[in-house]
mmCIF file with all atom_site columns, C-alpha atoms in Angstrom:
data_model
loop_
_atom_site.group_PDB
_atom_site.id
_atom_site.type_symbol
_atom_site.label_atom_id
_atom_site.label_alt_id
_atom_site.label_comp_id
_atom_site.label_asym_id
_atom_site.label_entity_id
_atom_site.label_seq_id
_atom_site.pdbx_PDB_ins_code
_atom_site.Cartn_x
_atom_site.Cartn_y
_atom_site.Cartn_z
_atom_site.occupancy
_atom_site.B_iso_or_equiv
_atom_site.pdbx_formal_charge
_atom_site.auth_seq_id
_atom_site.auth_comp_id
_atom_site.auth_asym_id
_atom_site.auth_atom_id
_atom_site.pdbx_PDB_model_num
ATOM 1   C CA . MET A 1 1   ? -126.318 -28.859 23.372 1.00 0.00 ? 1389 MET A CA 1
ATOM 2   C CA . LEU A 1 2   ? -127.417 -25.705 21.628 1.00 0.00 ? 1390 LEU A CA 1
ATOM 3   C CA . ARG A 1 3   ? -129.212 -26.471 18.350 1.00 0.00 ? 1391 ARG A CA 1
ATOM 4   C CA . VAL A 1 4   ? -129.806 -24.059 15.518 1.00 0.00 ? 1392 VAL A CA 1
ATOM 5   C CA . GLN A 1 5   ? -132.368 -24.449 12.782 1.00 0.00 ? 1393 GLN A CA 1
ATOM 6   C CA . GLY A 1 6   ? -133.588 -22.484 9.783  1.00 0.00 ? 1394 GLY A CA 1
ATOM 7   C CA . PRO A 1 7   ? -131.679 -19.528 8.314  1.00 0.00 ? 1395 PRO A CA 1
ATOM 8   C CA . ASP A 1 8   ? -129.689 -18.975 11.534 1.00 0.00 ? 1396 ASP A CA 1
ATOM 9   C CA . ILE A 1 9   ? -127.760 -22.181 10.908 1.00 0.00 ? 1397 ILE A CA 1
ATOM 10  C CA . VAL A 1 10  ? -126.013 -20.592 7.903  1.00 0.00 ? 1398 VAL A CA 1
ATOM 11  C CA . PHE A 1 11  ? -124.568 -17.869 10.122 1.00 0.00 ? 1399 PHE A CA 1
ATOM 12  C CA . VAL A 1 12  ? -123.407 -20.346 12.772 1.00 0.00 ? 1400 VAL A CA 1
ATOM 13  C CA . ILE A 1 13  ? -121.842 -22.680 10.187 1.00 0.00 ? 1401 ILE A CA 1
ATOM 14  C CA . LEU A 1 14  ? -119.871 -19.757 8.770  1.00 0.00 ? 1402 LEU A CA 1
ATOM 15  C CA . LEU A 1 15  ? -118.902 -18.582 12.249 1.00 0.00 ? 1403 LEU A CA 1
ATOM 16  C CA . PHE A 1 16  ? -117.553 -21.963 13.298 1.00 0.00 ? 1404 PHE A CA 1
ATOM 17  C CA . GLY A 1 17  ? -116.079 -23.050 9.989  1.00 0.00 ? 1405 GLY A CA 1
ATOM 18  C CA . GLY A 1 18  ? -118.764 -25.576 9.138  1.00 0.00 ? 1406 GLY A CA 1
ATOM 19  C CA . ASN A 1 19  ? -117.694 -27.870 11.991 1.00 0.00 ? 1407 ASN A CA 1
ATOM 20  C CA . ILE A 1 20  ? -120.976 -29.587 12.824 1.00 0.00 ? 1408 ILE A CA 1
ATOM 21  C CA . LEU A 1 21  ? -121.416 -32.451 15.242 1.00 0.00 ? 1409 LEU A CA 1
ATOM 22  C CA . GLU A 1 22  ? -123.881 -35.298 14.974 1.00 0.00 ? 1410 GLU A CA 1
ATOM 23  C CA . ASN A 1 23  ? -127.604 -34.538 15.127 1.00 0.00 ? 1411 ASN A CA 1
ATOM 24  C CA . SER A 1 24  ? -126.992 -30.984 13.812 1.00 0.00 ? 1412 SER A CA 1
ATOM 25  C CA . ALA A 1 25  ? -125.595 -29.894 17.177 1.00 0.00 ? 1413 ALA A CA 1
ATOM 26  C CA . ILE A 1 26  ? -123.316 -26.864 16.850 1.00 0.00 ? 1414 ILE A CA 1
ATOM 27  C CA . PRO A 1 27  ? -120.068 -27.083 18.856 1.00 0.00 ? 1415 PRO A CA 1
ATOM 28  C CA . CYS A 1 28  ? -120.231 -23.495 20.119 1.00 0.00 ? 1416 CYS A CA 1
ATOM 29  C CA . VAL A 1 29  ? -118.089 -23.842 23.232 1.00 0.00 ? 1417 VAL A CA 1
ATOM 30  C CA . GLN A 1 30  ? -115.977 -20.749 22.565 1.00 0.00 ? 1418 GLN A CA 1
ATOM 31  C CA . PHE A 1 31  ? -119.083 -18.745 21.623 1.00 0.00 ? 1419 PHE A CA 1
ATOM 32  C CA . VAL A 1 32  ? -120.812 -19.616 24.912 1.00 0.00 ? 1420 VAL A CA 1
ATOM 33  C CA . LEU A 1 33  ? -117.708 -18.952 27.015 1.00 0.00 ? 1421 LEU A CA 1
ATOM 34  C CA . LYS A 1 34  ? -116.912 -15.678 25.283 1.00 0.00 ? 1422 LYS A CA 1
ATOM 35  C CA . GLN A 1 35  ? -120.357 -14.305 26.143 1.00 0.00 ? 1423 GLN A CA 1
ATOM 36  C CA . SER A 1 36  ? -119.159 -14.125 29.754 1.00 0.00 ? 1424 SER A CA 1
ATOM 37  C CA . MET A 1 37  ? -115.450 -13.489 29.272 1.00 0.00 ? 1425 MET A CA 1
ATOM 38  C CA . THR A 1 38  ? -114.805 -10.886 26.592 1.00 0.00 ? 1426 THR A CA 1
ATOM 39  C CA . LYS A 1 39  ? -116.016 -7.707  28.310 1.00 0.00 ? 1427 LYS A CA 1
ATOM 40  C CA . ALA A 1 40  ? -113.904 -8.193  31.437 1.00 0.00 ? 1428 ALA A CA 1
ATOM 41  C CA . VAL A 1 41  ? -111.508 -10.692 33.001 1.00 0.00 ? 1429 VAL A CA 1
ATOM 42  C CA . ILE A 1 42  ? -113.344 -13.037 35.375 1.00 0.00 ? 1430 ILE A CA 1
ATOM 43  C CA . SER A 1 43  ? -111.906 -15.407 37.982 1.00 0.00 ? 1431 SER A CA 1
ATOM 44  C CA . SER A 1 44  ? -114.734 -17.925 38.399 1.00 0.00 ? 1432 SER A CA 1
ATOM 45  C CA . TYR A 1 45  ? -117.085 -19.767 36.100 1.00 0.00 ? 1433 TYR A CA 1
ATOM 46  C CA . SER A 1 46  ? -119.410 -22.640 36.969 1.00 0.00 ? 1434 SER A CA 1
ATOM 47  C CA . ILE A 1 47  ? -120.504 -25.680 35.013 1.00 0.00 ? 1435 ILE A CA 1
ATOM 48  C CA . SER A 1 48  ? -124.079 -24.707 35.864 1.00 0.00 ? 1436 SER A CA 1
ATOM 49  C CA . LYS A 1 49  ? -123.599 -21.339 34.177 1.00 0.00 ? 1437 LYS A CA 1
ATOM 50  C CA . TYR A 1 50  ? -122.232 -22.997 31.049 1.00 0.00 ? 1438 TYR A CA 1
ATOM 51  C CA . CYS A 1 51  ? -125.102 -25.502 30.951 1.00 0.00 ? 1439 CYS A CA 1
ATOM 52  C CA . LYS A 1 52  ? -127.655 -22.714 31.270 1.00 0.00 ? 1440 LYS A CA 1
ATOM 53  C CA . SER A 1 53  ? -126.027 -20.610 28.540 1.00 0.00 ? 1441 SER A CA 1
ATOM 54  C CA . ALA A 1 54  ? -125.596 -23.590 26.199 1.00 0.00 ? 1442 ALA A CA 1
ATOM 55  C CA . ARG A 1 55  ? -129.062 -24.971 26.990 1.00 0.00 ? 1443 ARG A CA 1
ATOM 56  C CA . MET A 1 56  ? -127.427 -28.240 27.987 1.00 0.00 ? 1444 MET A CA 1
ATOM 57  C CA . SER A 1 57  ? -128.315 -30.622 30.819 1.00 0.00 ? 1445 SER A CA 1
ATOM 58  C CA . ARG A 1 58  ? -125.608 -31.560 33.308 1.00 0.00 ? 1446 ARG A CA 1
ATOM 59  C CA . SER A 1 59  ? -125.824 -35.194 32.203 1.00 0.00 ? 1447 SER A CA 1
ATOM 60  C CA . THR A 1 60  ? -125.172 -34.132 28.592 1.00 0.00 ? 1448 THR A CA 1
ATOM 61  C CA . PHE A 1 61  ? -122.354 -31.894 29.795 1.00 0.00 ? 1449 PHE A CA 1
ATOM 62  C CA . TYR A 1 62  ? -120.527 -34.762 31.482 1.00 0.00 ? 1450 TYR A CA 1
ATOM 63  C CA . ARG A 1 63  ? -121.093 -37.026 28.492 1.00 0.00 ? 1451 ARG A CA 1
ATOM 64  C CA . THR A 1 64  ? -119.555 -34.316 26.302 1.00 0.00 ? 1452 THR A CA 1
ATOM 65  C CA . PHE A 1 65  ? -116.797 -33.252 28.710 1.00 0.00 ? 1453 PHE A CA 1
ATOM 66  C CA . GLU A 1 66  ? -115.682 -36.388 30.506 1.00 0.00 ? 1454 GLU A CA 1
ATOM 67  C CA . ASN A 1 67  ? -113.165 -34.566 32.719 1.00 0.00 ? 1455 ASN A CA 1
ATOM 68  C CA . GLY A 1 68  ? -115.532 -31.715 33.522 1.00 0.00 ? 1456 GLY A CA 1
ATOM 69  C CA . LYS A 1 69  ? -114.420 -28.104 33.530 1.00 0.00 ? 1457 LYS A CA 1
ATOM 70  C CA . VAL A 1 70  ? -110.839 -28.752 32.389 1.00 0.00 ? 1458 VAL A CA 1
ATOM 71  C CA . ASP A 1 71  ? -112.148 -30.337 29.161 1.00 0.00 ? 1459 ASP A CA 1
ATOM 72  C CA . LEU A 1 72  ? -114.618 -27.487 28.701 1.00 0.00 ? 1460 LEU A CA 1
ATOM 73  C CA . LEU A 1 73  ? -111.984 -24.773 29.087 1.00 0.00 ? 1461 LEU A CA 1
ATOM 74  C CA . TYR A 1 74  ? -109.538 -26.558 26.815 1.00 0.00 ? 1462 TYR A CA 1
ATOM 75  C CA . LYS A 1 75  ? -112.215 -26.981 24.144 1.00 0.00 ? 1463 LYS A CA 1
ATOM 76  C CA . GLY A 1 76  ? -112.936 -23.249 24.262 1.00 0.00 ? 1464 GLY A CA 1
ATOM 77  C CA . LEU A 1 77  ? -109.224 -22.476 23.894 1.00 0.00 ? 1465 LEU A CA 1
ATOM 78  C CA . GLU A 1 78  ? -108.797 -25.004 21.095 1.00 0.00 ? 1466 GLU A CA 1
ATOM 79  C CA . GLU A 1 79  ? -111.690 -23.652 19.042 1.00 0.00 ? 1467 GLU A CA 1
ATOM 80  C CA . SER A 1 80  ? -110.594 -20.040 19.511 1.00 0.00 ? 1468 SER A CA 1
ATOM 81  C CA . LEU A 1 81  ? -106.901 -20.632 18.742 1.00 0.00 ? 1469 LEU A CA 1
ATOM 82  C CA . LYS A 1 82  ? -107.721 -22.721 15.683 1.00 0.00 ? 1470 LYS A CA 1
ATOM 83  C CA . ASP A 1 83  ? -110.004 -19.967 14.414 1.00 0.00 ? 1471 ASP A CA 1
ATOM 84  C CA . SER A 1 84  ? -107.235 -17.407 14.868 1.00 0.00 ? 1472 SER A CA 1
ATOM 85  C CA . LEU A 1 85  ? -104.036 -19.258 13.975 1.00 0.00 ? 1473 LEU A CA 1
ATOM 86  C CA . MET A 1 86  ? -104.999 -21.821 11.346 1.00 0.00 ? 1474 MET A CA 1
ATOM 87  C CA . PRO A 1 87  ? -104.344 -20.538 7.787  1.00 0.00 ? 1475 PRO A CA 1
ATOM 88  C CA . LYS A 1 88  ? -107.292 -18.970 5.974  1.00 0.00 ? 1476 LYS A CA 1
ATOM 89  C CA . LYS A 1 89  ? -107.844 -18.958 2.224  1.00 0.00 ? 1477 LYS A CA 1
ATOM 90  C CA . PHE A 1 90  ? -107.679 -15.162 2.085  1.00 0.00 ? 1478 PHE A CA 1
ATOM 91  C CA . ASP A 1 91  ? -104.238 -15.057 3.770  1.00 0.00 ? 1479 ASP A CA 1
ATOM 92  C CA . LYS A 1 92  ? -101.766 -14.324 0.987  1.00 0.00 ? 1480 LYS A CA 1
ATOM 93  C CA . THR A 1 93  ? -98.678  -15.325 3.001  1.00 0.00 ? 1481 THR A CA 1
ATOM 94  C CA . MET A 1 94  ? -97.940  -17.262 6.165  1.00 0.00 ? 1482 MET A CA 1
ATOM 95  C CA . ARG A 1 95  ? -96.693  -14.055 7.752  1.00 0.00 ? 1483 ARG A CA 1
ATOM 96  C CA . MET A 1 96  ? -100.021 -12.376 7.036  1.00 0.00 ? 1484 MET A CA 1
ATOM 97  C CA . SER A 1 97  ? -101.843 -15.334 8.582  1.00 0.00 ? 1485 SER A CA 1
ATOM 98  C CA . ILE A 1 98  ? -99.771  -15.349 11.782 1.00 0.00 ? 1486 ILE A CA 1
ATOM 99  C CA . TYR A 1 99  ? -100.016 -11.567 12.177 1.00 0.00 ? 1487 TYR A CA 1
ATOM 100 C CA . ARG A 1 100 ? -103.798 -11.664 11.676 1.00 0.00 ? 1488 ARG A CA 1
ATOM 101 C CA . GLY A 1 101 ? -104.064 -14.448 14.248 1.00 0.00 ? 1489 GLY A CA 1
ATOM 102 C CA . LEU A 1 102 ? -102.074 -12.520 16.836 1.00 0.00 ? 1490 LEU A CA 1
ATOM 103 C CA . LYS A 1 103 ? -104.246 -9.443  16.329 1.00 0.00 ? 1491 LYS A CA 1
ATOM 104 C CA . GLU A 1 104 ? -107.359 -11.576 16.903 1.00 0.00 ? 1492 GLU A CA 1
ATOM 105 C CA . ILE A 1 105 ? -105.877 -13.022 20.102 1.00 0.00 ? 1493 ILE A CA 1
ATOM 106 C CA . GLU A 1 106 ? -104.972 -9.524  21.298 1.00 0.00 ? 1494 GLU A CA 1
ATOM 107 C CA . ALA A 1 107 ? -108.522 -8.318  20.631 1.00 0.00 ? 1495 ALA A CA 1
ATOM 108 C CA . GLU A 1 108 ? -109.886 -11.151 22.809 1.00 0.00 ? 1496 GLU A CA 1
ATOM 109 C CA . LYS A 1 109 ? -107.241 -11.070 25.533 1.00 0.00 ? 1497 LYS A CA 1
ATOM 110 C CA . ASN A 1 110 ? -109.906 -10.929 28.264 1.00 0.00 ? 1498 ASN A CA 1
ATOM 111 C CA . PHE A 1 111 ? -111.171 -14.331 27.136 1.00 0.00 ? 1499 PHE A CA 1
ATOM 112 C CA . TYR A 1 112 ? -107.719 -15.909 27.309 1.00 0.00 ? 1500 TYR A CA 1
ATOM 113 C CA . LEU A 1 113 ? -106.861 -14.262 30.631 1.00 0.00 ? 1501 LEU A CA 1
ATOM 114 C CA . SER A 1 114 ? -110.184 -15.393 32.075 1.00 0.00 ? 1502 SER A CA 1
ATOM 115 C CA . ILE A 1 115 ? -109.504 -18.995 31.061 1.00 0.00 ? 1503 ILE A CA 1
ATOM 116 C CA . TYR A 1 116 ? -106.080 -18.753 32.717 1.00 0.00 ? 1504 TYR A CA 1
ATOM 117 C CA . LYS A 1 117 ? -107.498 -17.359 35.968 1.00 0.00 ? 1505 LYS A CA 1
ATOM 118 C CA . ILE A 1 118 ? -110.385 -19.847 36.072 1.00 0.00 ? 1506 ILE A CA 1
ATOM 119 C CA . THR A 1 119 ? -108.194 -22.899 35.522 1.00 0.00 ? 1507 THR A CA 1
ATOM 120 C CA . ARG A 1 120 ? -107.020 -24.627 38.676 1.00 0.00 ? 1508 ARG A CA 1
ATOM 121 C CA . MET A 1 121 ? -103.266 -24.896 39.134 1.00 0.00 ? 1509 MET A CA 1
ATOM 122 C CA . GLU A 1 122 ? -103.368 -28.696 38.906 1.00 0.00 ? 1510 GLU A CA 1
ATOM 123 C CA . ASP A 1 123 ? -105.289 -28.513 35.609 1.00 0.00 ? 1511 ASP A CA 1
ATOM 124 C CA . ARG A 1 124 ? -102.938 -26.055 33.900 1.00 0.00 ? 1512 ARG A CA 1
ATOM 125 C CA . SER A 1 125 ? -100.372 -28.763 33.191 1.00 0.00 ? 1513 SER A CA 1
ATOM 126 C CA . ILE A 1 126 ? -103.062 -30.863 31.469 1.00 0.00 ? 1514 ILE A CA 1
ATOM 127 C CA . ILE A 1 127 ? -104.108 -27.948 29.282 1.00 0.00 ? 1515 ILE A CA 1
ATOM 128 C CA . ARG A 1 128 ? -100.458 -27.052 28.612 1.00 0.00 ? 1516 ARG A CA 1
ATOM 129 C CA . VAL A 1 129 ? -99.759  -30.524 27.175 1.00 0.00 ? 1517 VAL A CA 1
ATOM 130 C CA . ARG A 1 130 ? -102.852 -30.341 24.970 1.00 0.00 ? 1518 ARG A CA 1
ATOM 131 C CA . LEU A 1 131 ? -102.060 -26.840 23.740 1.00 0.00 ? 1519 LEU A CA 1
ATOM 132 C CA . LYS A 1 132 ? -98.539  -27.894 22.781 1.00 0.00 ? 1520 LYS A CA 1
ATOM 133 C CA . LYS A 1 133 ? -100.062 -30.672 20.669 1.00 0.00 ? 1521 LYS A CA 1
ATOM 134 C CA . LEU A 1 134 ? -102.351 -28.095 19.088 1.00 0.00 ? 1522 LEU A CA 1
ATOM 135 C CA . ALA A 1 135 ? -99.386  -25.820 18.342 1.00 0.00 ? 1523 ALA A CA 1
ATOM 136 C CA . TYR A 1 136 ? -97.668  -28.793 16.693 1.00 0.00 ? 1524 TYR A CA 1
ATOM 137 C CA . GLN A 1 137 ? -100.765 -29.435 14.535 1.00 0.00 ? 1525 GLN A CA 1
ATOM 138 C CA . ILE A 1 138 ? -100.845 -25.788 13.466 1.00 0.00 ? 1526 ILE A CA 1
ATOM 139 C CA . VAL A 1 139 ? -97.134  -25.835 12.569 1.00 0.00 ? 1527 VAL A CA 1
ATOM 140 C CA . MET A 1 140 ? -97.557  -29.007 10.511 1.00 0.00 ? 1528 MET A CA 1
ATOM 141 C CA . LYS A 1 141 ? -100.603 -27.542 8.753  1.00 0.00 ? 1529 LYS A CA 1
ATOM 142 C CA . TYR A 1 142 ? -98.487  -24.612 7.587  1.00 0.00 ? 1530 TYR A CA 1
ATOM 143 C CA . ALA A 1 143 ? -95.496  -26.823 6.762  1.00 0.00 ? 1531 ALA A CA 1
ATOM 144 C CA . ASP A 1 144 ? -97.654  -29.007 4.512  1.00 0.00 ? 1532 ASP A CA 1
ATOM 145 C CA . LYS A 1 145 ? -98.178  -25.980 2.256  1.00 0.00 ? 1533 LYS A CA 1
ATOM 146 C CA . PHE A 1 146 ? -94.416  -25.841 1.697  1.00 0.00 ? 1534 PHE A CA 1
ATOM 147 C CA . GLU A 1 147 ? -91.941  -28.719 1.918  1.00 0.00 ? 1535 GLU A CA 1
ATOM 148 C CA . GLY A 1 148 ? -93.263  -30.425 5.037  1.00 0.00 ? 1536 GLY A CA 1
ATOM 149 C CA . LEU A 1 149 ? -91.388  -30.991 8.304  1.00 0.00 ? 1537 LEU A CA 1
ATOM 150 C CA . PRO A 1 150 ? -90.049  -33.976 10.264 1.00 0.00 ? 1538 PRO A CA 1
ATOM 151 C CA . LYS A 1 151 ? -92.279  -34.618 13.293 1.00 0.00 ? 1539 LYS A CA 1
ATOM 152 C CA . ARG A 1 152 ? -89.497  -33.929 15.806 1.00 0.00 ? 1540 ARG A CA 1
ATOM 153 C CA . LYS A 1 153 ? -88.750  -30.537 14.289 1.00 0.00 ? 1541 LYS A CA 1
ATOM 154 C CA . GLY A 1 154 ? -92.466  -29.753 14.084 1.00 0.00 ? 1542 GLY A CA 1
ATOM 155 C CA . LYS A 1 155 ? -92.837  -30.480 17.814 1.00 0.00 ? 1543 LYS A CA 1
ATOM 156 C CA . THR A 1 156 ? -89.833  -28.299 18.644 1.00 0.00 ? 1544 THR A CA 1
ATOM 157 C CA . LEU A 1 157 ? -91.219  -25.378 16.631 1.00 0.00 ? 1545 LEU A CA 1
ATOM 158 C CA . GLY A 1 158 ? -94.688  -25.953 18.071 1.00 0.00 ? 1546 GLY A CA 1
ATOM 159 C CA . ASN A 1 159 ? -93.284  -25.755 21.597 1.00 0.00 ? 1547 ASN A CA 1
ATOM 160 C CA . LEU A 1 160 ? -91.424  -22.532 20.809 1.00 0.00 ? 1548 LEU A CA 1
ATOM 161 C CA . ILE A 1 161 ? -94.530  -20.943 19.313 1.00 0.00 ? 1549 ILE A CA 1
ATOM 162 C CA . TYR A 1 162 ? -96.639  -22.115 22.249 1.00 0.00 ? 1550 TYR A CA 1
ATOM 163 C CA . ASN A 1 163 ? -94.137  -20.715 24.772 1.00 0.00 ? 1551 ASN A CA 1
ATOM 164 C CA . ASN A 1 164 ? -94.044  -17.308 23.074 1.00 0.00 ? 1552 ASN A CA 1
ATOM 165 C CA . ILE A 1 165 ? -97.820  -16.937 22.738 1.00 0.00 ? 1553 ILE A CA 1
ATOM 166 C CA . SER A 1 166 ? -98.608  -18.437 26.155 1.00 0.00 ? 1554 SER A CA 1
ATOM 167 C CA . GLU A 1 167 ? -96.222  -16.092 27.964 1.00 0.00 ? 1555 GLU A CA 1
ATOM 168 C CA . TRP A 1 168 ? -97.619  -13.142 26.018 1.00 0.00 ? 1556 TRP A CA 1
ATOM 169 C CA . ILE A 1 169 ? -101.201 -14.025 26.951 1.00 0.00 ? 1557 ILE A CA 1
ATOM 170 C CA . THR A 1 170 ? -100.541 -14.752 30.646 1.00 0.00 ? 1558 THR A CA 1
ATOM 171 C CA . HIS A 1 171 ? -98.904  -11.325 30.936 1.00 0.00 ? 1559 HIS A CA 1
ATOM 172 C CA . GLY A 1 172 ? -102.069 -9.708  29.612 1.00 0.00 ? 1560 GLY A CA 1
ATOM 173 C CA . CYS A 1 173 ? -100.793 -9.158  26.047 1.00 0.00 ? 1561 CYS A CA 1
ATOM 174 C CA . LEU A 1 174 ? -98.882  -6.141  27.384 1.00 0.00 ? 1562 LEU A CA 1
ATOM 175 C CA . GLU A 1 175 ? -96.145  -6.586  24.827 1.00 0.00 ? 1563 GLU A CA 1
ATOM 176 C CA . ASN A 1 176 ? -96.988  -4.897  21.531 1.00 0.00 ? 1564 ASN A CA 1
ATOM 177 C CA . VAL A 1 177 ? -98.386  -7.357  18.985 1.00 0.00 ? 1565 VAL A CA 1
ATOM 178 C CA . ASN A 1 178 ? -95.662  -6.329  16.521 1.00 0.00 ? 1566 ASN A CA 1
ATOM 179 C CA . GLU A 1 179 ? -92.992  -7.388  19.008 1.00 0.00 ? 1567 GLU A CA 1
ATOM 180 C CA . ILE A 1 180 ? -94.457  -10.850 19.604 1.00 0.00 ? 1568 ILE A CA 1
ATOM 181 C CA . TYR A 1 181 ? -94.948  -11.206 15.849 1.00 0.00 ? 1569 TYR A CA 1
ATOM 182 C CA . GLN A 1 182 ? -91.272  -10.424 15.230 1.00 0.00 ? 1570 GLN A CA 1
ATOM 183 C CA . GLN A 1 183 ? -90.281  -13.170 17.683 1.00 0.00 ? 1571 GLN A CA 1
ATOM 184 C CA . LEU A 1 184 ? -92.455  -15.702 15.840 1.00 0.00 ? 1572 LEU A CA 1
ATOM 185 C CA . GLU A 1 185 ? -91.346  -14.441 12.435 1.00 0.00 ? 1573 GLU A CA 1
ATOM 186 C CA . LEU A 1 186 ? -87.816  -15.689 13.207 1.00 0.00 ? 1574 LEU A CA 1
ATOM 187 C CA . LEU A 1 187 ? -89.223  -19.234 13.307 1.00 0.00 ? 1575 LEU A CA 1
ATOM 188 C CA . LEU A 1 188 ? -91.185  -19.061 10.041 1.00 0.00 ? 1576 LEU A CA 1
ATOM 189 C CA . PRO A 1 189 ? -88.324  -19.864 7.635  1.00 0.00 ? 1577 PRO A CA 1
ATOM 190 C CA . GLN A 1 190 ? -87.947  -23.208 9.432  1.00 0.00 ? 1578 GLN A CA 1
ATOM 191 C CA . VAL A 1 191 ? -91.645  -23.979 8.963  1.00 0.00 ? 1579 VAL A CA 1
ATOM 192 C CA . GLU A 1 192 ? -91.413  -22.932 5.312  1.00 0.00 ? 1580 GLU A CA 1
ATOM 193 C CA . GLY A 1 193 ? -88.404  -25.134 4.636  1.00 0.00 ? 1581 GLY A CA 1
ATOM 194 C CA . HIS A 1 194 ? -86.007  -22.160 4.501  1.00 0.00 ? 1582 HIS A CA 1
ATOM 195 C CA . ARG A 1 195 ? -87.705  -20.794 1.395  1.00 0.00 ? 1583 ARG A CA 1
ATOM 196 C CA . CYS A 1 196 ? -87.506  -17.096 0.764  1.00 0.00 ? 1584 CYS A CA 1
ATOM 197 C CA . SER A 1 197 ? -90.818  -15.339 1.237  1.00 0.00 ? 1585 SER A CA 1
ATOM 198 C CA . ASP A 1 198 ? -91.810  -11.713 1.289  1.00 0.00 ? 1586 ASP A CA 1
ATOM 199 C CA . ASN A 1 199 ? -91.431  -9.800  4.494  1.00 0.00 ? 1587 ASN A CA 1
ATOM 200 C CA . ASN A 1 200 ? -94.778  -8.060  4.243  1.00 0.00 ? 1588 ASN A CA 1
ATOM 201 C CA . LYS A 1 201 ? -97.400  -9.014  6.768  1.00 0.00 ? 1589 LYS A CA 1
#
């Protein structure tokens, strides 16, 4: 696992939200993957390449990612989507937060498309289930700032948000970000407990 010491650790802590694992190891999965995937869409990526980039032995890799590449790719997606879609302190409204997150996803569409192309067909269903759970967690995080949501409704909204964003990404983010935002915006009053909120992003 990549380790950072000295003044550089401040930068990495800020970059990854202060999420530090045991023994001061930095969970930089998305950072390592994005080094190879942001400039162009790729269709193959090896565990050996990840281990070399992350300065990790294969034995450590399989201790960290029990199911191999599928766990690695999901972890990269999870970290990146959380960074983009989870509310930030400087977001004045939920609408601003969601719009900002979509813009960040659009800017890194090569990363998301690469993950999609690299993932084996049989592994996509595994990642899909996990991403729907993540979407549910994100919805409930927002809902907690308002009136909260019943779990069933949170899962329904999470699935709808996942479906919209997933389809957008797998089609190369061709649809204008404002259009996908408007689709998600229709769901926000349900997350906010039907409260009125400003329409400004």
